Amino acid sequence: MSAHELAQKLVKELSRTYDEVAVLLIETDRTMVKLWNSEPSVVQSWLDWEVMLRLAKNKRMWILRFRTRNIDQILESTGRLIELADKVEESELYSPLPEAQVCKPLSDVYDPAIDKFSEDPSRLVEVLIDEALGAGAERVAGMISLGKLTKTLATSRGYECRESKTFVEAYARAFRGDFSGHWAHGSTRVNIEEVRKVGRIAGKYATITSSKTSITPGKYKVVISPLVVGNLMNYVGSMASALSVLTGFSFFAKYKLGDKVAHEKFSLYDKPRDATLPGATGFDDEGIETVDKPIIENGLFKSLLHNSGTAGRMGTKSTGNAGWIYPLSWNLEVSGGELSEEELISELREGLFITNNWYTRLQNYYEGAFSTVSRDVALYVKNGKVVGDVGRVRIAATFPQILSNIQGSTCERYDIWWWEVRTPTRAPYLLLEGINITKPEV
Amino acid sequence: MAQLEEVDETVLHRVVDRGRSLGASYVEARYHDNYGYSVSTRNMRVLGVEYVRERGVSVRVIVNGSLGFAATSDLTKEGLFKALEVAVTRARAASRLRKTPIEFSEERLGVAKYSVIEKKPLQDYLTPVSALNLLLETYKQAASTVKEAKLAVMTGRVRVAIESKIIVNSDGGLVKSVVPRPYVSIGSTLLHQRGTIQRYAEFGASGGGEKVDEWRVPEEVSSELARLEKVLVKGVKPPSEKLDVVLGQEVVGLIVHESAGHPMEADRILGREAAQAGESYVKPSMIGEFRVGNKYATVVEDPTIPGSYGFYLYDDECVRARPRYLYREGLLYEPLHNRHTARIFKAQSNGAARSMNYASEPIIRMSNTYLAPGDMSFEELIEDIELGIYVKSYMEWNIDDARWNQRYVGLEAYLIKNGELAEPVTNPVLEFTTGWFYSNIVGVDKNLEFYPGTCGKGEPSQGVPVWFGGPNVRLAKMKVGVLE
């Protein structure tokens, strides 16, 4: 049974019992090569099929997720739910499914070249390894993943739409001695030059210094790379979800639309319509056409991300970001500035250049209080020149502090997608001032 | 067995046999079924009811020394054979890039069947309706307990998860298992003119509804929020001088998970996770040689603890599980191994290969990790402290990618004055290295407690259920930071 046939049949059958039905089918064909010590550790493949249902009866709402094509099993599983319709309370996030819009999938998100590389990604793997080693690294770890994803959405409101896209994700971590560098890229298109660039930049940072130095904890001017910007903005994007605000797990809960939340040079957008970024899509999980939108623009808080339920709860309209329960960003884009990377480092004069980070955790989401640890080289810069690697240090701050203390950014931006940046993010290097840096003092 | 088997083991044997005929030196077929449901709430309202049925088969092969993995939810014979062929073909294509062949250690593999006993059958006891009632009761009790501050919002989630597996491999392993797990999480935000405080509390175990009874969720959450209200309303900044520090069991559990469990994963030691979860300060030559701490630094990893959240009796390579000493009186003692790393270390696997679901590769994971307790009481542990701090719980934490430099920010914390707990302390910051922590334990009490967590690792990232725990631990004097 095709996805179209299964979706139609499920809508028809379930509409006999439920007031509203939405069916979302995701078909995936994906290959991933994981690298270890400059060779593959494992080649993984997924030939997968996921069926998700949003069912509503008397304003009670159920979300079901299956990994099966067996329609009888799906229908059997839904049968018992109806018994709960009078026992479970109305969902606070229930809102009627929207009227059917015209189906407008994005048309330029499919790259046929993916097929060739999926069957044998060796060429891409070799390029990634060779570029990093060519830049002076001694060994390389990383990952290349390629694939196709087709989503089909059908609702009892008469909406049906289908969209196919391709994606490539590549990242490398290059090592020389005690020093390492990392870079990443994500796109809907496979471009061997971009994969080459990932290996090259990872190698560049692994070899940018052979000196170690030390700093004392305190306030510093800091340049953060697009990897770090991507990681932090993923948290900001997540906290821009209206459900994060409703549940108290967002610093945006303290602000009203229009409030100043960042430096005027800073803007952050949700960009589902950007066909080059791998989160691109023409319609959300409720069948609403997606739209690019500012979350923060010129420092002002412009929009939360809504589905119909959160929009109804907060007296506004959906922004096309469903998630049936949790509204989510599709792609994030941070505004760029006018400087080159070298000019930004020069502008730093004295401070830290943090090339990568991980393990961002929050003490308090409502306040946005967090810390994150550097990984790979974190460089102490004096008089615009690199002095050496300071080892692992932390940025310990609040998101409002980070956003307000932005002093500059590069014009060139990079499309980042990797293990620590799960929502694809187009990001520049950012210069921040007065950032609290900590490390153990025992 | 509690769950129905959709794939018969004979089908998996056929996949294994066919894989061998296609040239694979090793073939493993795993049917993995994750079934469950959850109810989530915000204050007194339902957010959603979710049902999940993820089941499929993964195939893992070694071809020409290259490791391949493929997963599918298409359980027809054609679907399984297609996944097998993809795994074999793509592993073979990548084999020309491998310099050294991947091989597994020789092991005596299990042929076994086990399931966790549910004294109160979980799905009958914790229905969506009873789960909702538990969350509503928790909110009601908590809201009436908090007096001076305001319980601005409480989110709750109850989840029932049943994990069933059939694993067959070409080295003779055949293991069937069913593990049911109840889980509850409660997120709370308290507001006061002095600021806000947030807590994310979790309860998790393997077993039936009896576990949920034991947790006494409404009472425990309300009691904790009452204490956190005092921290918010009356908390003082930690003193600036060096202090005796006593860490509560939850904090100790997290520390040993992060700084003993993860760095002793052999795949991480060898660099297999270098670009994702990172490497380790531990190098192969340090095992059995390097002393990271003192006599109190004994950390145990044990998947076989009955009722534990990380419970299993055989790993996903059909190797029998057993307790292991990661650190023993300060010595780096035994890493966590799968059959691949055991071969490289010239050791035997100690059964640490786990996968999150059918779509996940088995990799080295922790299960239940704890610091060994001592024999003194908590009162004895703190009785001679003139001025110190007791950090009972945390929210923020992190550790570097070599598992050496770490930070924990206390949530519920108190001053210790003249051997007794005194006024609450706000957001104390502890930053130290792994070597400093394990070398500066000066006492442990006898009160071993465990806490649930979901440990992330792998690519794609896999979250697996674990417990971490320990006794209360007293450290040498250190400077405690302040959250700015």
CSV table of C-alpha atoms in Angstrom, one decimal, chain B residues 244-453:
chain,number,residue,atom,x,y,z
B,244,ASP,CA,33.8,21.6,53.9
B,245,VAL,CA,31.5,20.3,51.2
B,246,VAL,CA,29.0,17.5,51.6
B,247,LEU,CA,27.3,16.2,48.5
B,248,GLY,CA,23.9,14.5,48.5
B,249,GLN,CA,23.2,11.2,46.9
B,250,GLU,CA,21.7,12.6,43.8
B,251,VAL,CA,24.7,14.8,43.1
B,252,VAL,CA,27.1,12.0,43.9
B,253,GLY,CA,25.2,9.7,41.5
B,254,LEU,CA,25.5,12.2,38.7
B,255,ILE,CA,29.2,12.7,39.3
B,256,VAL,CA,30.1,9.0,39.2
B,257,HIS,CA,27.9,8.6,36.0
B,258,GLU,CA,29.8,11.5,34.3
B,259,SER,CA,33.3,11.1,35.6
B,260,ALA,CA,33.6,7.3,36.3
B,261,GLY,CA,31.1,5.7,34.0
B,262,HIS,CA,31.6,7.6,30.8
B,263,PRO,CA,35.4,7.8,30.9
B,264,MET,CA,35.5,4.0,31.5
B,265,GLU,CA,33.6,3.2,28.3
B,266,ALA,CA,36.2,1.4,26.2
B,267,ASP,CA,34.8,2.7,22.9
B,268,ARG,CA,35.3,6.2,24.2
B,269,ILE,CA,38.8,5.3,25.4
B,270,LEU,CA,39.7,4.1,21.9
B,271,GLY,CA,38.2,7.2,20.2
B,272,ARG,CA,35.2,5.7,18.5
B,273,GLU,CA,32.9,8.5,19.9
B,274,ALA,CA,35.5,11.2,19.4
B,275,ALA,CA,33.4,13.4,17.2
B,276,GLN,CA,30.2,13.0,19.2
B,277,ALA,CA,30.3,12.3,23.0
B,278,GLY,CA,34.0,12.7,23.0
B,279,GLU,CA,37.0,10.8,24.2
B,280,SER,CA,38.3,10.0,27.7
B,281,TYR,CA,41.1,11.1,30.0
B,282,VAL,CA,41.7,7.4,30.4
B,283,LYS,CA,44.2,5.8,28.0
B,284,PRO,CA,44.4,2.0,27.5
B,285,SER,CA,47.7,1.8,29.3
B,286,MET,CA,46.2,3.4,32.4
B,287,ILE,CA,43.8,0.5,33.1
B,288,GLY,CA,45.0,-1.4,36.2
B,289,GLU,CA,47.9,1.1,36.6
B,290,PHE,CA,46.6,4.6,37.3
B,291,ARG,CA,45.1,5.7,40.6
B,292,VAL,CA,42.5,8.5,40.1
B,293,GLY,CA,41.4,8.6,43.7
B,294,ASN,CA,41.7,7.4,47.3
B,295,LYS,CA,40.3,4.4,49.2
B,296,TYR,CA,36.8,5.8,49.0
B,297,ALA,CA,36.8,5.9,45.2
B,298,THR,CA,35.1,2.7,44.4
B,299,VAL,CA,32.5,2.9,41.6
B,300,VAL,CA,30.4,-0.1,40.6
B,301,GLU,CA,28.4,-0.6,37.4
B,302,ASP,CA,25.7,-3.3,37.7
B,303,PRO,CA,23.0,-4.0,35.2
B,304,THR,CA,21.6,-6.9,37.3
B,305,ILE,CA,20.2,-4.8,40.2
B,306,PRO,CA,16.5,-6.0,40.5
B,307,GLY,CA,14.0,-3.3,39.9
B,308,SER,CA,16.6,-0.9,38.5
B,309,TYR,CA,15.8,1.5,35.6
B,310,GLY,CA,18.9,0.2,33.7
B,311,PHE,CA,18.2,-3.5,34.3
B,312,TYR,CA,19.1,-6.3,31.9
B,313,LEU,CA,20.6,-9.8,32.2
B,314,TYR,CA,22.1,-10.2,28.7
B,315,ASP,CA,23.4,-7.4,26.6
B,316,ASP,CA,22.4,-6.9,22.9
B,317,GLU,CA,25.3,-9.1,21.8
B,318,CYS,CA,23.9,-11.9,24.0
B,319,VAL,CA,26.8,-11.6,26.5
B,320,ARG,CA,25.7,-12.3,30.1
B,321,ALA,CA,25.6,-9.2,32.3
B,322,ARG,CA,27.5,-8.9,35.6
B,323,PRO,CA,28.6,-6.2,38.1
B,324,ARG,CA,31.9,-4.5,37.3
B,325,TYR,CA,34.2,-2.3,39.3
B,326,LEU,CA,35.0,0.7,37.2
B,327,TYR,CA,37.2,2.3,39.9
B,328,ARG,CA,38.3,0.2,42.9
B,329,GLU,CA,39.8,2.1,45.8
B,330,GLY,CA,41.0,4.7,43.4
B,331,LEU,CA,42.4,2.4,40.8
B,332,LEU,CA,41.1,2.4,37.2
B,333,TYR,CA,40.0,-1.2,37.3
B,334,GLU,CA,37.7,-2.4,34.5
B,335,PRO,CA,36.3,-0.6,31.5
B,336,LEU,CA,32.9,-1.3,30.1
B,337,HIS,CA,33.3,-3.5,27.0
B,338,ASN,CA,31.5,-4.9,24.1
B,339,ARG,CA,32.9,-7.7,22.0
B,340,HIS,CA,34.7,-5.3,19.6
B,341,THR,CA,36.6,-3.4,22.3
B,342,ALA,CA,37.2,-6.5,24.3
B,343,ARG,CA,39.0,-8.0,21.3
B,344,ILE,CA,41.2,-4.9,21.1
B,345,PHE,CA,42.0,-4.8,24.8
B,346,LYS,CA,42.6,-8.6,24.7
B,347,ALA,CA,39.9,-9.0,27.4
B,348,GLN,CA,36.4,-10.5,27.6
B,349,SER,CA,33.3,-8.6,27.0
B,350,ASN,CA,31.5,-7.6,30.2
B,351,GLY,CA,28.2,-7.2,28.6
B,352,ALA,CA,27.8,-3.5,28.1
B,353,ALA,CA,26.3,-3.4,24.5
B,354,ARG,CA,22.9,-1.7,24.5
B,355,SER,CA,20.6,-0.2,22.0
B,356,MET,CA,17.7,2.2,22.4
B,357,ASN,CA,15.4,0.7,19.8
B,358,TYR,CA,15.4,-1.4,16.7
B,359,ALA,CA,16.8,1.6,14.7
B,360,SER,CA,19.9,1.9,16.9
B,361,GLU,CA,23.3,0.2,16.8
B,362,PRO,CA,24.3,-1.6,20.0
B,363,ILE,CA,27.1,0.4,21.6
B,364,ILE,CA,28.8,0.5,25.0
B,365,ARG,CA,26.4,2.0,27.6
B,366,MET,CA,26.1,2.2,31.3
B,367,SER,CA,23.2,0.7,33.2
B,368,ASN,CA,23.2,1.4,37.0
B,369,THR,CA,26.3,3.2,38.3
B,370,TYR,CA,27.1,4.0,41.9
B,371,LEU,CA,29.7,5.0,44.4
B,372,ALA,CA,30.2,2.3,47.0
B,373,PRO,CA,28.7,3.3,50.4
B,374,GLY,CA,30.4,3.2,53.8
B,375,ASP,CA,29.1,2.5,57.2
B,376,MET,CA,28.6,5.8,59.0
B,377,SER,CA,25.4,7.7,59.4
B,378,PHE,CA,24.7,11.1,57.8
B,379,GLU,CA,24.9,12.7,61.3
B,380,GLU,CA,28.3,11.2,61.8
B,381,LEU,CA,29.5,12.4,58.4
B,382,ILE,CA,28.8,16.0,59.3
B,383,GLU,CA,29.2,16.1,63.1
B,384,ASP,CA,32.7,17.7,63.2
B,385,ILE,CA,32.1,20.3,60.5
B,386,GLU,CA,32.2,23.9,61.9
B,387,LEU,CA,31.2,25.6,58.7
B,388,GLY,CA,30.4,23.8,55.6
B,389,ILE,CA,27.8,23.3,52.9
B,390,TYR,CA,25.5,20.4,52.0
B,391,VAL,CA,24.4,20.3,48.4
B,392,LYS,CA,21.4,17.9,48.2
B,393,SER,CA,20.3,18.3,44.6
B,394,TYR,CA,21.2,20.1,41.3
B,395,MET,CA,19.7,21.5,38.1
B,396,GLU,CA,22.7,22.6,35.9
B,397,TRP,CA,25.7,20.4,35.3
B,398,ASN,CA,28.2,19.7,32.6
B,399,ILE,CA,31.6,18.0,32.0
B,400,ASP,CA,34.2,18.3,29.3
B,401,ASP,CA,34.5,15.8,26.5
B,402,ALA,CA,37.5,14.1,28.2
B,403,ARG,CA,35.4,13.7,31.4
B,404,TRP,CA,37.8,15.6,33.6
B,405,ASN,CA,36.6,19.2,34.1
B,406,GLN,CA,33.1,19.3,35.6
B,407,ARG,CA,30.5,21.7,37.1
B,408,TYR,CA,27.4,21.2,39.2
B,409,VAL,CA,25.1,24.0,40.4
B,410,GLY,CA,23.2,23.1,43.6
B,411,LEU,CA,19.5,23.6,43.9
B,412,GLU,CA,18.5,22.4,47.4
B,413,ALA,CA,21.5,23.3,49.6
B,414,TYR,CA,22.2,24.2,53.2
B,415,LEU,CA,24.9,25.6,55.3
B,416,ILE,CA,26.3,23.2,57.9
B,417,LYS,CA,27.1,24.9,61.2
B,418,ASN,CA,28.7,23.1,64.1
B,419,GLY,CA,27.7,19.7,62.8
B,420,GLU,CA,24.1,20.5,61.9
B,421,LEU,CA,22.2,21.6,58.9
B,422,ALA,CA,21.4,25.4,59.0
B,423,GLU,CA,19.9,28.0,56.7
B,424,PRO,CA,19.4,27.3,53.0
B,425,VAL,CA,21.9,28.4,50.4
B,426,THR,CA,21.1,29.7,46.9
B,427,ASN,CA,22.8,28.3,43.7
B,428,PRO,CA,26.2,27.1,45.0
B,429,VAL,CA,28.6,26.4,42.2
B,430,LEU,CA,31.0,23.5,42.4
B,431,GLU,CA,33.7,23.2,39.7
B,432,PHE,CA,36.4,20.6,40.1
B,433,THR,CA,38.3,17.9,38.1
B,434,THR,CA,37.7,14.2,38.2
B,435,GLY,CA,41.2,13.7,39.8
B,436,TRP,CA,40.4,16.3,42.5
B,437,PHE,CA,37.0,14.8,43.4
B,438,TYR,CA,38.1,11.2,43.8
B,439,SER,CA,41.2,12.2,45.7
B,440,ASN,CA,39.4,14.5,48.1
B,441,ILE,CA,36.6,12.3,49.4
B,442,VAL,CA,37.1,12.2,53.2
B,443,GLY,CA,34.0,10.3,54.1
B,444,VAL,CA,31.0,8.5,52.8
B,445,ASP,CA,27.9,7.5,54.7
B,446,LYS,CA,25.9,4.2,54.4
B,447,ASN,CA,22.8,5.7,52.8
B,448,LEU,CA,22.9,4.4,49.2
B,449,GLU,CA,20.1,5.9,47.0
B,450,PHE,CA,19.5,5.7,43.2
B,451,TYR,CA,18.1,8.2,40.7
B,452,PRO,CA,16.8,7.6,37.2
B,453,GLY,CA,18.2,9.3,34.1
